[in-house]
Each structure stands twice: as structure tokens, then as C-alpha cells.
Coordinates of C-alpha atoms in Angstrom, one line a residue:
M1 CA 95.3 115.0 119.1
R2 CA 96.0 116.4 115.7
K3 CA 95.8 113.9 112.9
S4 CA 98.2 113.8 109.9
I5 CA 98.8 111.5 106.9
A6 CA 101.9 110.9 104.7
T7 CA 101.2 111.7 101.1
V8 CA 102.7 108.3 100.2
S9 CA 99.6 106.7 101.8
L10 CA 97.3 108.0 99.0
S11 CA 97.0 107.6 95.3
G12 CA 97.2 110.3 92.7
S13 CA 99.2 113.5 92.2
L14 CA 100.4 115.6 95.2
T15 CA 97.5 118.1 94.7
E16 CA 95.0 115.3 94.6
K17 CA 96.4 113.8 97.7
L18 CA 96.3 117.1 99.6
T19 CA 92.6 117.6 98.5
A20 CA 91.7 114.1 99.6
A21 CA 93.3 114.6 103.0
A22 CA 91.6 117.9 103.6
R23 CA 88.2 116.7 102.6
A24 CA 88.5 113.7 104.8
G25 CA 89.2 116.0 107.8
F26 CA 92.9 115.7 108.4
D27 CA 94.8 118.5 110.2
G28 CA 98.1 118.0 108.4
V29 CA 100.3 116.0 106.0
E30 CA 103.8 114.6 105.7
I31 CA 105.2 115.5 102.3
F32 CA 107.0 112.5 100.8
E33 CA 109.9 113.8 98.8
N34 CA 109.0 111.8 95.7
D35 CA 105.6 113.5 95.6
L36 CA 107.3 116.9 95.8
L37 CA 109.8 116.1 93.0
A38 CA 107.1 115.0 90.6
C39 CA 104.9 118.1 91.3
P40 CA 104.9 121.0 88.9
L41 CA 104.1 123.4 91.7
S42 CA 106.9 125.3 93.5
P43 CA 107.4 124.7 97.2
E44 CA 105.8 128.1 97.8
E45 CA 102.7 127.2 95.7
I46 CA 102.4 123.9 97.6
R47 CA 102.6 125.8 100.9
A48 CA 99.8 128.1 99.8
R49 CA 97.7 125.2 98.5
T50 CA 97.9 123.3 101.8
A51 CA 97.1 126.5 103.7
D52 CA 94.1 127.1 101.5
L53 CA 92.9 123.6 102.3
G54 CA 93.3 124.1 106.0
L55 CA 96.3 121.7 106.3
T56 CA 99.7 122.1 107.8
I57 CA 102.9 120.4 106.6
D58 CA 104.0 118.5 109.7
L59 CA 107.0 116.6 108.3
Y60 CA 109.2 116.5 105.2
Q61 CA 110.7 113.1 104.5
P62 CA 112.9 111.2 104.1
M63 CA 116.6 112.1 104.2
R64 CA 118.6 108.9 104.0
D65 CA 122.1 107.5 104.7
V66 CA 123.3 110.4 106.9
E67 CA 125.1 109.2 110.0
A68 CA 128.2 107.1 110.8
V69 CA 129.9 107.7 107.5
P70 CA 133.5 108.7 106.6
E71 CA 134.1 112.4 107.0
E72 CA 134.4 113.1 103.3
E73 CA 131.0 111.5 102.7
F74 CA 129.5 113.5 105.7
G75 CA 130.6 116.7 104.0
R76 CA 128.4 115.8 101.1
V77 CA 125.6 115.0 103.6
L78 CA 125.8 118.5 105.0
R79 CA 125.7 120.1 101.6
R80 CA 122.6 118.0 100.7
A81 CA 121.0 118.9 104.0
E82 CA 121.4 122.6 103.4
R83 CA 119.5 122.3 100.2
K84 CA 116.7 120.3 101.9
F85 CA 116.5 122.9 104.8
D86 CA 115.9 125.6 102.2
V87 CA 113.1 123.5 100.6
M88 CA 111.6 123.1 104.0
R89 CA 111.7 126.8 104.7
R90 CA 109.9 127.4 101.4
L91 CA 107.3 124.7 102.3
G92 CA 106.8 126.1 105.7
T93 CA 107.6 123.0 107.7
E94 CA 110.2 122.6 110.4
T95 CA 110.7 118.8 111.0
L96 CA 112.8 116.6 108.7
L97 CA 112.8 112.8 109.0
V98 CA 116.2 111.2 108.9
C99 CA 116.2 107.4 108.5
S100 CA 119.0 105.2 110.0
N101 CA 121.7 104.4 107.5
V102 CA 121.4 101.4 105.2
S103 CA 124.5 102.1 103.1
Q104 CA 127.3 99.7 102.9
H105 CA 129.6 102.6 103.6
A106 CA 128.1 103.1 107.1
V107 CA 130.3 102.0 110.1
D108 CA 129.1 100.5 113.3
D109 CA 130.1 103.3 115.6
D110 CA 127.5 104.9 117.9
A111 CA 129.8 107.7 119.0
L112 CA 130.4 108.7 115.4
A113 CA 126.7 108.5 114.6
A114 CA 125.9 110.7 117.6
E115 CA 128.6 113.2 116.7
Q116 CA 127.5 113.6 113.1
L117 CA 123.8 113.8 113.9
S118 CA 124.6 116.5 116.5
R119 CA 126.4 118.5 113.8
L120 CA 123.5 118.0 111.4
A121 CA 121.1 119.2 114.1
G122 CA 123.2 122.3 114.7
L123 CA 123.0 123.2 111.0
A124 CA 119.3 122.5 111.1
Q125 CA 118.8 124.7 114.1
E126 CA 120.4 127.6 112.2
S127 CA 117.7 127.2 109.5
G128 CA 114.9 126.8 112.0
V129 CA 114.6 123.1 111.4
R130 CA 114.8 120.1 113.7
I131 CA 115.8 116.5 112.9
A132 CA 113.6 113.4 113.8
Y133 CA 115.9 110.3 113.7
E134 CA 114.1 107.1 112.9
A135 CA 115.4 103.5 113.1
L136 CA 114.5 101.5 110.0
A137 CA 113.7 97.9 110.8
W138 CA 116.3 97.0 108.1
G139 CA 118.9 99.6 109.1
R140 CA 122.5 98.5 108.6
H141 CA 123.6 99.1 112.1
V142 CA 120.7 100.9 113.8
S143 CA 117.4 99.0 113.4
T144 CA 115.6 99.3 116.8
W145 CA 113.9 102.3 118.4
D146 CA 115.9 102.0 121.7
H147 CA 119.2 102.0 119.8
A148 CA 118.1 105.1 117.9
W149 CA 117.1 106.8 121.2
R150 CA 120.5 105.9 122.8
I151 CA 122.3 107.7 119.9
V152 CA 120.0 110.7 120.1
E153 CA 120.5 110.9 123.9
R154 CA 124.2 110.6 123.5
A155 CA 124.2 113.4 120.9
G156 CA 122.4 115.7 123.4
H157 CA 121.3 118.4 120.9
P158 CA 118.0 120.2 121.4
A159 CA 117.2 120.1 117.6
L160 CA 117.6 116.3 117.5
G161 CA 114.9 113.9 118.6
V162 CA 113.5 110.5 117.6
C163 CA 110.7 109.6 115.2
L164 CA 108.9 106.5 116.4
D165 CA 107.3 104.3 113.6
S166 CA 105.0 101.6 114.8
F167 CA 105.7 99.3 111.9
H168 CA 109.5 99.5 112.3
I169 CA 109.1 98.8 116.0
L170 CA 106.4 96.1 116.1
S171 CA 107.5 94.2 112.9
R172 CA 110.7 93.3 114.7
G173 CA 108.9 92.2 117.8
S174 CA 110.5 94.9 119.9
D175 CA 109.0 95.8 123.2
P176 CA 107.6 99.3 123.1
Q177 CA 107.0 99.6 126.8
G178 CA 110.3 101.6 127.4
I179 CA 109.0 104.3 125.1
A180 CA 107.2 105.7 128.1
D181 CA 110.6 106.5 129.7
I182 CA 111.7 108.8 126.8
P183 CA 111.2 112.5 127.7
G184 CA 108.1 113.5 125.8
E185 CA 109.8 116.6 124.2
K186 CA 112.4 114.3 122.6
I187 CA 109.8 112.3 120.7
F188 CA 109.6 114.6 117.7
F189 CA 107.2 112.6 115.6
L190 CA 105.0 109.5 115.7
Q191 CA 104.3 107.5 112.5
L192 CA 101.6 104.8 112.6
A193 CA 100.9 101.8 110.5
D194 CA 99.5 98.4 111.1
A195 CA 100.2 95.2 109.0
P196 CA 98.8 91.7 108.7
L197 CA 101.0 89.1 110.5
M198 CA 103.2 87.6 107.8
A199 CA 106.4 85.5 107.6
M200 CA 108.4 87.4 105.0
D201 CA 111.3 89.8 104.5
V202 CA 110.6 92.9 106.6
L203 CA 111.5 95.3 103.8
Q204 CA 109.0 93.7 101.4
W205 CA 106.5 93.5 104.2
S206 CA 106.9 97.2 104.9
R207 CA 106.8 98.3 101.2
H208 CA 103.7 96.4 100.1
Y209 CA 101.5 95.3 103.0
R210 CA 101.2 98.0 105.6
C211 CA 97.6 99.0 106.4
F212 CA 95.8 101.4 108.7
P213 CA 95.6 100.8 112.5
G214 CA 92.9 98.3 113.3
Q215 CA 93.2 96.5 109.9
G216 CA 96.2 94.3 110.7
G217 CA 97.6 92.3 113.6
L218 CA 100.1 94.7 115.3
D219 CA 99.4 96.2 118.7
V220 CA 99.6 99.8 117.6
T221 CA 97.3 100.8 120.4
S222 CA 99.8 100.0 123.2
L223 CA 102.6 101.8 121.4
V224 CA 100.5 104.9 121.2
R225 CA 99.6 104.7 124.9
H226 CA 103.3 104.5 125.8
A227 CA 104.2 107.5 123.6
V228 CA 101.4 109.5 125.2
D229 CA 102.5 108.4 128.7
A230 CA 105.9 109.7 127.8
G231 CA 104.4 113.1 127.2
Y232 CA 104.2 113.1 123.4
R233 CA 101.6 115.7 122.2
G234 CA 102.4 115.9 118.5
P235 CA 100.2 114.6 115.7
L236 CA 99.2 111.0 115.2
S237 CA 100.4 110.5 111.6
L238 CA 99.8 107.6 109.2
E239 CA 102.6 106.4 107.0
V240 CA 101.3 103.4 105.0
F241 CA 102.9 101.8 102.0
N242 CA 100.2 99.6 100.4
D243 CA 99.8 98.4 96.8
V244 CA 96.0 98.5 97.0
F245 CA 95.9 102.0 98.5
R246 CA 98.2 103.3 95.7
Q247 CA 95.6 102.3 93.2
A248 CA 92.4 103.0 95.0
D249 CA 90.4 106.3 95.1
A250 CA 92.3 108.7 97.3
G251 CA 89.1 110.2 98.7
S252 CA 87.7 107.0 100.2
T253 CA 91.2 105.9 101.3
A254 CA 91.6 109.2 103.2
V255 CA 88.3 108.7 105.0
D256 CA 89.2 105.2 105.9
A257 CA 92.5 106.5 107.2
L258 CA 91.0 109.1 109.4
R259 CA 88.4 106.6 110.7
S260 CA 91.3 104.4 111.8
L261 CA 92.9 107.2 113.8
I262 CA 89.6 108.1 115.5
A263 CA 89.1 104.5 116.5
L264 CA 92.7 104.3 117.6
E265 CA 92.3 107.3 119.9
E266 CA 89.3 105.6 121.5
A267 CA 91.3 102.4 122.0
A268 CA 94.3 104.2 123.4
D269 CA 92.0 106.2 125.9
I270 CA 92.9 109.5 124.3
S271 CA 89.3 110.4 123.4
A272 CA 85.8 109.0 123.9
L273 CA 83.2 108.0 121.4
P274 CA 79.6 106.8 121.8
S275 CA 79.9 103.2 123.1
P276 CA 79.3 100.5 120.5
A277 CA 75.8 99.0 120.5
V278 CA 77.0 95.7 119.2
P279 CA 74.4 94.0 117.0
T280 CA 72.9 90.8 118.3
G281 CA 71.5 89.4 115.1
F282 CA 69.9 90.1 111.7
A283 CA 66.5 91.8 111.6
F284 CA 66.3 91.3 107.8
A285 CA 68.2 91.1 104.6
E286 CA 67.0 93.1 101.6
I287 CA 67.3 91.9 98.0
A288 CA 66.7 94.5 95.3
T289 CA 65.5 93.5 91.8
A290 CA 63.7 94.8 88.8
D291 CA 62.1 91.5 88.3
P292 CA 60.9 89.9 91.6
L293 CA 59.8 86.6 90.1
P294 CA 63.1 84.6 90.3
V295 CA 63.7 85.7 93.9
T296 CA 60.2 85.1 95.1
T297 CA 60.1 81.7 93.4
L298 CA 63.3 80.7 95.2
L299 CA 62.1 82.1 98.5
T300 CA 58.9 80.1 98.2
T301 CA 60.8 76.8 97.5
L302 CA 62.8 77.5 100.6
G303 CA 59.6 77.7 102.7
F304 CA 59.3 81.5 103.0
R305 CA 55.9 83.1 102.6
R306 CA 54.9 86.7 102.0
T307 CA 53.7 88.3 105.3
G308 CA 53.3 91.9 104.2
R309 CA 53.9 94.8 101.9
H310 CA 55.3 98.2 102.8
G311 CA 52.6 100.8 103.0
G312 CA 54.3 103.2 100.6
K313 CA 57.0 101.4 98.6
P314 CA 57.1 98.3 96.3
V315 CA 58.8 96.2 99.0
D316 CA 57.5 92.8 100.3
L317 CA 58.3 91.1 103.5
W318 CA 58.9 87.4 103.3
A319 CA 59.4 85.3 106.5
H320 CA 60.3 81.8 107.6
G321 CA 60.9 81.2 111.3
D322 CA 63.0 84.1 112.5
A323 CA 64.5 84.7 109.0
R324 CA 63.1 87.8 107.2
I325 CA 63.8 88.8 103.6
L326 CA 62.7 92.1 102.1
V327 CA 62.2 92.0 98.3
N328 CA 62.5 95.5 96.9
H329 CA 61.2 95.4 93.3
G330 CA 61.3 99.2 92.9
T331 CA 65.1 99.2 92.4
G332 CA 67.8 97.2 90.6
T333 CA 68.3 96.5 86.9
R334 CA 67.6 93.5 84.8
D335 CA 71.2 93.4 83.6
D336 CA 72.7 92.9 87.1
G337 CA 69.8 90.8 88.4
P338 CA 68.9 90.5 92.0
S339 CA 71.4 91.7 94.5
L340 CA 71.7 92.0 98.3
T341 CA 71.7 95.7 99.0
A342 CA 70.7 96.2 102.7
M343 CA 70.7 94.5 106.1
G344 CA 68.8 95.2 109.2
L345 CA 70.9 94.7 112.4
E346 CA 69.2 93.9 115.7
T347 CA 70.6 96.5 118.1
A348 CA 69.8 97.2 121.8
D349 CA 70.1 100.9 121.2
P350 CA 69.7 101.9 117.6
R351 CA 70.1 105.6 118.1
S352 CA 73.4 105.1 120.0
A353 CA 74.6 102.8 117.2
A354 CA 73.8 105.5 114.7
R355 CA 75.6 108.2 116.7
R356 CA 78.7 106.0 116.9
A357 CA 78.6 105.3 113.2
E358 CA 78.4 109.1 112.4
A359 CA 81.3 109.8 114.8
L360 CA 83.4 107.2 112.8
L361 CA 82.6 108.9 109.5
A362 CA 80.0 106.4 108.3
P363 CA 77.9 108.0 105.5
V364 CA 74.4 108.6 106.9
L365 CA 71.8 107.6 104.4
P366 CA 68.8 109.8 103.7
R367 CA 65.7 107.8 103.8
R368 CA 62.6 108.5 101.7
R369 CA 59.7 108.0 104.0
S370 CA 56.2 109.2 104.6
D371 CA 54.9 110.7 107.9
H372 CA 53.6 107.3 108.9
D373 CA 56.8 105.3 108.3
V374 CA 58.7 104.1 111.3
P375 CA 62.0 106.1 111.7
L376 CA 65.1 104.0 111.1
D377 CA 68.7 105.2 111.2
A378 CA 70.9 103.8 108.4
V379 CA 74.5 104.2 107.2
A380 CA 76.4 102.9 104.3
A381 CA 79.2 100.3 104.6
P382 CA 82.3 100.7 102.4
D383 CA 80.8 98.4 99.7
G384 CA 77.6 100.4 99.6
T385 CA 75.5 97.9 101.5
E386 CA 72.9 99.9 103.6
L387 CA 72.9 99.0 107.3
F388 CA 69.7 99.7 109.3
F389 CA 69.8 99.7 113.1
C390 CA 66.7 97.9 114.3
A391 CA 65.0 96.9 117.5
T392 CA 62.4 94.5 116.3
R393 CA 59.4 94.2 118.6
R394 CA 61.3 95.7 121.4
P395 CA 59.4 97.8 123.9
G396 CA 60.4 101.5 123.8
H397 CA 61.8 101.4 120.3
P398 CA 60.1 101.9 116.9
D399 CA 59.4 98.6 115.2
W400 CA 60.2 98.5 111.5
T401 CA 57.7 95.6 110.9
A402 CA 54.9 98.1 111.6
D403 CA 55.5 99.5 108.1
F404 CA 54.4 96.2 106.5
T405 CA 50.7 95.3 106.5
A406 CA 49.2 92.0 105.4
S407 CA 46.7 92.3 102.7
A408 CA 45.2 90.5 99.7
G409 CA 47.2 90.9 96.6
V410 CA 50.4 91.6 98.5
T411 CA 52.5 90.6 95.6
A412 CA 52.7 91.8 92.0
A413 CA 50.4 90.1 89.5
A414 CA 53.3 88.5 87.6
D415 CA 54.4 87.0 90.9
L416 CA 51.0 85.6 91.8
T417 CA 50.6 84.0 88.4
A418 CA 53.8 82.0 88.6
A419 CA 54.1 81.3 92.3
S420 CA 50.7 80.9 93.8
D421 CA 50.8 77.2 94.0
L422 CA 54.2 77.2 95.6
T423 CA 53.1 79.8 98.1
A424 CA 50.1 77.8 99.2
A425 CA 52.4 74.8 99.7
A426 CA 54.8 76.9 101.7
D427 CA 52.0 78.3 103.9
E428 CA 50.8 74.8 104.6
R429 CA 54.3 73.7 105.6
Q430 CA 54.8 76.6 107.9
D431 CA 51.5 76.0 109.7
S432 CA 53.0 72.8 111.1
P433 CA 56.8 73.1 111.5
R434 CA 58.7 69.9 111.0
A435 CA 62.2 68.6 111.0
G436 CA 64.2 70.5 108.4
S437 CA 62.5 73.8 109.0
L438 CA 64.6 76.9 108.7
T439 CA 65.1 78.6 112.1
G440 CA 66.8 81.9 111.1
V441 CA 69.8 83.5 109.5
D442 CA 73.0 81.8 110.4
H443 CA 75.3 84.3 108.6
V444 CA 75.5 86.6 105.7
A445 CA 78.5 86.7 103.3
L446 CA 79.3 89.9 101.4
T447 CA 81.9 89.9 98.6
Q448 CA 83.9 93.2 98.7
P449 CA 85.2 95.2 95.8
W450 CA 89.0 94.6 95.6
H451 CA 90.0 97.9 97.1
H452 CA 87.6 97.9 100.0
F453 CA 88.4 94.7 101.9
D454 CA 90.7 96.1 104.6
E455 CA 88.4 99.2 104.9
A456 CA 85.4 96.9 105.4
V457 CA 87.2 95.0 108.2
L458 CA 88.0 98.2 110.0
F459 CA 84.5 99.6 109.4
H460 CA 82.7 96.6 110.9
R461 CA 85.1 96.4 113.7
A462 CA 85.1 100.0 114.8
V463 CA 81.6 101.1 113.8
L464 CA 79.6 98.0 114.7
G465 CA 81.9 96.6 117.4
L466 CA 82.2 93.2 115.6
R467 CA 85.2 91.0 116.4
P468 CA 87.4 90.0 113.4
H469 CA 88.7 86.5 113.1
E470 CA 91.8 85.3 111.2
S471 CA 91.8 85.9 107.5
V472 CA 91.6 82.8 105.4
D473 CA 92.8 82.3 101.8
L474 CA 90.5 80.0 99.8
A475 CA 91.3 78.4 96.4
D476 CA 89.1 79.6 93.6
P477 CA 89.5 78.1 90.1
Y478 CA 90.9 81.4 88.9
G479 CA 92.9 82.6 91.9
L480 CA 92.8 83.0 95.7
F481 CA 89.6 84.0 97.4
R482 CA 90.3 85.8 100.7
S483 CA 87.8 85.6 103.5
R484 CA 87.4 87.0 107.0
A485 CA 84.6 86.4 109.5
M486 CA 83.3 89.0 111.9
T487 CA 81.1 88.2 114.9
G488 CA 79.3 89.9 117.7
A489 CA 80.3 89.5 121.4
H490 CA 78.4 86.3 121.8
G491 CA 79.1 84.8 118.4
T492 CA 76.2 86.4 116.6
P493 CA 75.6 87.9 114.2
R494 CA 78.0 86.2 111.9
L495 CA 79.1 88.3 109.0
V496 CA 81.7 87.0 106.4
L497 CA 83.6 89.4 104.2
N498 CA 85.0 87.9 101.0
L499 CA 87.5 89.3 98.5
A500 CA 87.1 87.7 95.1
P501 CA 90.2 87.2 92.8
G502 CA 91.2 90.0 90.4
P503 CA 90.6 93.7 90.4
D504 CA 87.4 93.5 88.3
P505 CA 85.5 90.3 89.4
D506 CA 82.5 89.3 87.3
S507 CA 79.0 89.0 88.7
R508 CA 79.5 85.4 89.9
A509 CA 82.6 86.3 91.8
R510 CA 80.8 89.2 93.4
A511 CA 77.9 87.1 94.5
Q512 CA 76.5 87.6 98.0
H513 CA 74.8 84.9 100.0
I514 CA 72.5 84.4 102.9
A515 CA 73.0 81.3 105.1
L516 CA 69.9 79.9 106.7
A517 CA 70.0 77.7 109.8
T518 CA 68.2 74.4 110.2
D519 CA 68.2 71.5 112.7
D520 CA 68.1 68.8 110.1
I521 CA 70.1 69.4 106.9
T522 CA 68.9 66.2 105.1
A523 CA 65.2 66.9 105.7
A524 CA 65.7 70.6 104.8
A525 CA 67.4 69.7 101.5
R526 CA 64.8 67.2 100.6
R527 CA 62.0 69.6 101.3
V528 CA 63.4 72.5 99.3
R529 CA 64.3 70.2 96.4
A530 CA 60.8 68.7 96.4
A531 CA 59.4 72.3 96.3
G532 CA 61.4 72.9 93.1
A533 CA 64.6 74.5 94.3
E534 CA 67.8 73.6 92.3
L535 CA 70.6 72.7 94.7
L536 CA 74.2 73.0 93.7
K537 CA 75.6 69.7 92.3
I538 CA 78.8 68.5 93.9
P539 CA 81.2 66.1 92.1
A540 CA 81.4 62.4 93.2
N541 CA 85.2 62.9 93.7
Y542 CA 84.4 65.1 96.7
Y543 CA 82.4 62.4 98.5
E544 CA 85.0 59.7 97.8
D545 CA 87.5 62.0 99.6
L546 CA 85.1 62.5 102.5
D547 CA 84.7 58.7 102.8
A548 CA 88.5 58.4 103.0
R549 CA 88.8 61.1 105.7
Y550 CA 85.9 60.4 108.0
E551 CA 83.6 57.6 109.1
F552 CA 79.9 57.9 108.3
A553 CA 76.8 55.9 109.1
P554 CA 76.0 53.4 106.3
G555 CA 74.3 55.2 103.4
A556 CA 74.9 58.7 104.7
L557 CA 77.3 59.7 102.0
D558 CA 75.0 58.5 99.3
V559 CA 72.3 60.8 100.7
Y560 CA 74.7 63.7 100.9
Q561 CA 75.8 63.1 97.3
E562 CA 72.2 62.9 96.1
L563 CA 71.3 66.2 97.8
G564 CA 74.6 68.1 97.3
I565 CA 75.3 68.3 101.0
L566 CA 78.9 69.2 102.0
Y567 CA 80.5 68.3 105.3
D568 CA 83.2 69.6 107.6
R569 CA 84.5 68.7 111.1
D570 CA 86.7 70.8 113.4
E571 CA 89.3 69.6 115.8
Q572 CA 86.9 69.6 118.8
G573 CA 84.5 67.3 117.0
G574 CA 82.0 70.0 115.9
E575 CA 80.3 69.3 112.6
F576 CA 79.0 71.5 109.8
H577 CA 76.6 70.3 107.1
H578 CA 75.7 72.7 104.3
C579 CA 74.2 72.9 100.8
Y580 CA 73.6 75.7 98.3
T581 CA 70.8 76.9 96.0
A582 CA 71.5 78.0 92.5
S583 CA 72.1 81.7 92.1
V584 CA 69.6 84.3 91.0
G585 CA 71.6 87.3 89.8
R586 CA 74.2 87.9 92.4
V587 CA 72.4 86.2 95.2
F588 CA 72.2 82.6 96.4
F589 CA 71.2 80.9 99.7
E590 CA 73.0 78.4 101.8
I591 CA 71.4 76.0 104.3
V592 CA 73.5 75.1 107.3
Q593 CA 73.4 72.8 110.3
R594 CA 75.9 73.2 113.1
T595 CA 76.4 70.6 115.8
G596 CA 78.9 70.1 118.6
G597 CA 79.8 73.8 118.9
Y598 CA 81.2 74.2 115.4
R599 CA 82.1 77.8 114.8
G600 CA 83.6 77.9 111.3
Y601 CA 82.0 78.3 107.9
G602 CA 83.1 75.2 106.0
A603 CA 86.2 76.8 104.5
A604 CA 87.6 73.4 103.7
N605 CA 84.8 73.0 101.1
A606 CA 85.0 76.5 99.6
H607 CA 87.1 75.4 96.6
V608 CA 84.6 72.7 95.7
R609 CA 81.6 75.1 96.1
L610 CA 83.3 77.8 94.0
A611 CA 84.2 75.4 91.2
A612 CA 80.7 74.1 91.1
Q613 CA 79.3 77.6 90.9
R614 CA 81.7 78.5 88.1
R615 CA 80.4 75.5 86.2

């Protein structure tokens, strides 16, 4: 189906919005009247500009407070409408959105509303225009889609139909199933928006918190199915009022918007995409740094050892159990310090995963490689993190580890000088695994730029097939820290998306971290601390509170306090023990132990951890 977007959904001037929509790949736009009034171009020039960009103008909106008014007032409505019809003729569009009346002068009279809308439609028809009547969720007397449809049906004019808006319908909890019974030709337009589930005034909810389909909690997919079942064949159009989108780059927002419609078409069985090859785990995490010493020293204290170097790039492979970290010391800057820049995702069918990512507008990353390098498909996530689709040691697929060969002098000289003793100790420990060994990557947490959080949720959901969990607000010393976990079909991999406070968070707030699993948190903490790692210090007040809330074995809390171990327990009795290393640049590590089926991430302890890191 054709895809359209309301100009109110994007930031910038009208010409900037049109350019962003066209470059993203939209077929058309809805012109929001405020954008037209603020534009120095004439309607004819706007029409020419959209045509040059390959866009159509699918809707002009809105015209307000039209129906069920005293006759004297309706005369003024018709005069205003004539002017709007002339503007639409000059723009080259034929559909006008009319919202249900919110004025205190409106009367509760469906017969009058139908009669006046019929007269308005007659005037519109003479100008080659048709009227799409929409029920606002806060309309004074008409606030539901079925009420609007009854009035349209009663009016019985061929130039009058309904506009269905998913937010206005679903935010009120209305059942959209009956939409399938509306004659398809009477659904003149379909506007789509999602929203997080919130308990607040519906007008404020609508004006500030709408988002693109797949980013919120409304069942937009079912509504679209019902409209298509009714015979609707017009454009799928996005009308999203969102404070973040109004400030973000229009180009990236438009791409995110189109991705949401492509994914929605798949979910609504309108079109097909390559099936998601849902990741099953992490193949590796890559840390980029200009100075590898702080990173390699920390890895060594955690028990990792260097197992190879890339044949043609300054990249070392470090491993401990099933956890693998690549240290790329050919990139990065000393000002920013080490940062987590890429992840390898274990995927049953890497090529299929890449094809799906491309179909959903994920930027395909060019990869500098020699003729002997293993081919790997990679795309960029919204925050710039590179995602590689891997099939580690899986028959029939290229194995990325073949690019890394063990050899003497695998690390830079500066590394060897400072870390050789620790490396030897780590090698000795790994030769005979004991309690407290690290078994693999439990989860990875990525802090998103303030304007990419909802986009990141949709990206990882649609492109990778990960399942989003409920969003959680965490208390940071300087604001709220929003967090949302994403998991694979069987609970792994676990990826946590965080949104730090403020529009320009500092490097500490933008920190990324890798959580490593262990079967014995106490032994693990003792081992890494004995190897020289600095663990985050947690205040005594925290442990006094734990003692008040839970019962522990004698002396257990003393050990936890000594080692900086935090604790959480869920309602089913599952337990979570975790501790944190100091940060190097934007990166730190977490060591976690899960027991009893615990599925969370220690959110109850986040404020304590964040405050400790601030200190």
C-alpha cells in the first residue's frame, strides 16, 4: 500500500519536511495547515516542490469546529471552507480532514450534524474536493469512530466519508472490530499512530506522546487489518505528535517512520518480508580504543586472555568461557576513551538476517577486508552500534573466528609491558576452571542518544525480531533513567536499551556495559579483586536496608558489603546477585549470578549503582 506521513510528524520547515519524507521513500504527505501558513512558498510552489520530489499531497488538515452549530455560525463555516477548497485546488489535493467539533457552541444533535456535513460535502464536491470526517477522542459530542460513522452514513453524501485515526480509536479503548463492516469506499483516509500506555488526559497524551506503530502499546495492527478487510485501499499515513520527534533530525525520523509502516504491513499480513532470523546469543562485543592498555588490563583481571589477533587489522580477540571481547586499537580517540562500538549476534541464518535488515531500511555497513577475510554482513543500529550477523563454528557458514590467529606477540608492546604478569595469572586460572569462573555474556546494555530511544526499540524489534519488555523508569541522581529490555524468543540474547537523563548526557551517563555470567558471584568477585580489578563501592546504608527487607545467612551481608555485591529478589523467589567494575572510558563490566529463574536486571538497585558511578 502507498505510504504517507503528516508534516506535523517531522521537525523543521515545510520544505525540509518534504525533503526528508521523499529521501526516506514515502509516497505522499499530509500537509498540516500550520506548516503551510508558516511557509514562504505559495501553494502552487509547494505543489511543484512535492511533485519534483516524487510526492503526492494526500490530505490537507485540519478544519475544525464545523458541524452541529447554529445556522449563523454554519454560514461562516461555509465561507471558511470555500477558501480552504481554493487552497487545496492550488495545492493539488482533493481530501480535507474535518475534525469533530470541540467548541462549546456545538449542540448534541446528530441530525443537525449530518445535515450540515452533507451541505459542506456538496460544496466540496463542486470544487472537486471530498470531506474525511474524524472523531477526536476529546470531541465535545462526537468522540468515537462508530459515532462519526453513524453521522456520515446518515448524511449519505458521496463526497463525505470517515477518517479513521488509530490513536483516537485505541486511546479510548474502543473496539475497532466493527470497522470491517464499513463500506471500504467510505473510509476516505487512515491515520496511524501508536503510544505508550499512560494514565493521563487523552488530549495531553495525544499532543506529546504519540509514536510510530510498533514503538508503543496500542494494537495498531488489528485496526489496520479491520480497515483492509473493509476494503480500504488508500495510503497508510502516519500522524504523530511527539515532543522528541519535533526536535530530532527530520531525516532519521522519516526513515524510522517508514520502517514502522513496512513492519506494520508485515504484521497486518499486507506484505511479506524475509523472515526474522532471531539472534540466539552474542558472538562477541567489540571495544574501540586508541589506547588498549586500560581495557586489556581490566579484561585480564576479569580472567580473559588473548587468544588471537586479526590477520590484517589491529584487533585482538580476548576470551573467557563463551564470552569473547574484541579490542580494536586502530580506532577511537583518547578524549572519549574506550567505547563499545560493535556486537556480533549469533544467528542461524546470517544472510537472511541481513536481507531482512536491508528490507527494513537498516544502513548496510561497508566492510574493509582483504581477500582472505571471512565475509560478514553488518548493519548499523540507530545509535551507530555496528551489528554483525555471525554463525560461530557452525557448519555450512563462514566462521569469523578464522580471521584471528594465535601467535607470539599478539598484543602491542605497551600492552605486554604492563600486563604480562596478569595475563600469565589469567592463563593459569583458565587452565583449571573453578567456582566463580565467567561462563558467558549475560546481557549487554546500550545507552541511547536522547532522540533515538523509541527508534531503537522499533529497530531491534522489527529488524532483529527481539521481544520488548515493559519500559522502566529508574532514578538517577540527576533525573530519570529510562530502560527497556529486549530478548530473543527463548530469553536470550538479552539486550537492554537505556535512555540517560537530559538531551546532552555526559560520557558517564552514556556509558555502555557488558554483563558477564557466573555460577558463584562471591568467588568471582574475590577472584577479580585479587587480580587487581577495582569494584564499585556500595554505601553501608544499602546493606542495612537489605538486612531489613530480606533474611540472609549469617555473615552473608558482610561479604556482600566487602565486595560491593548488590542483591535483588523477584516475586517468584528468583535471585539476582551482581557487582560492577570501575569504568574505563564509556565502558564497564557487570558480573551477575541468576538463580531460581530470575529474569530481571536488578532495576531495584539501579539508583544505588548510578549514584556510586557518579561519585
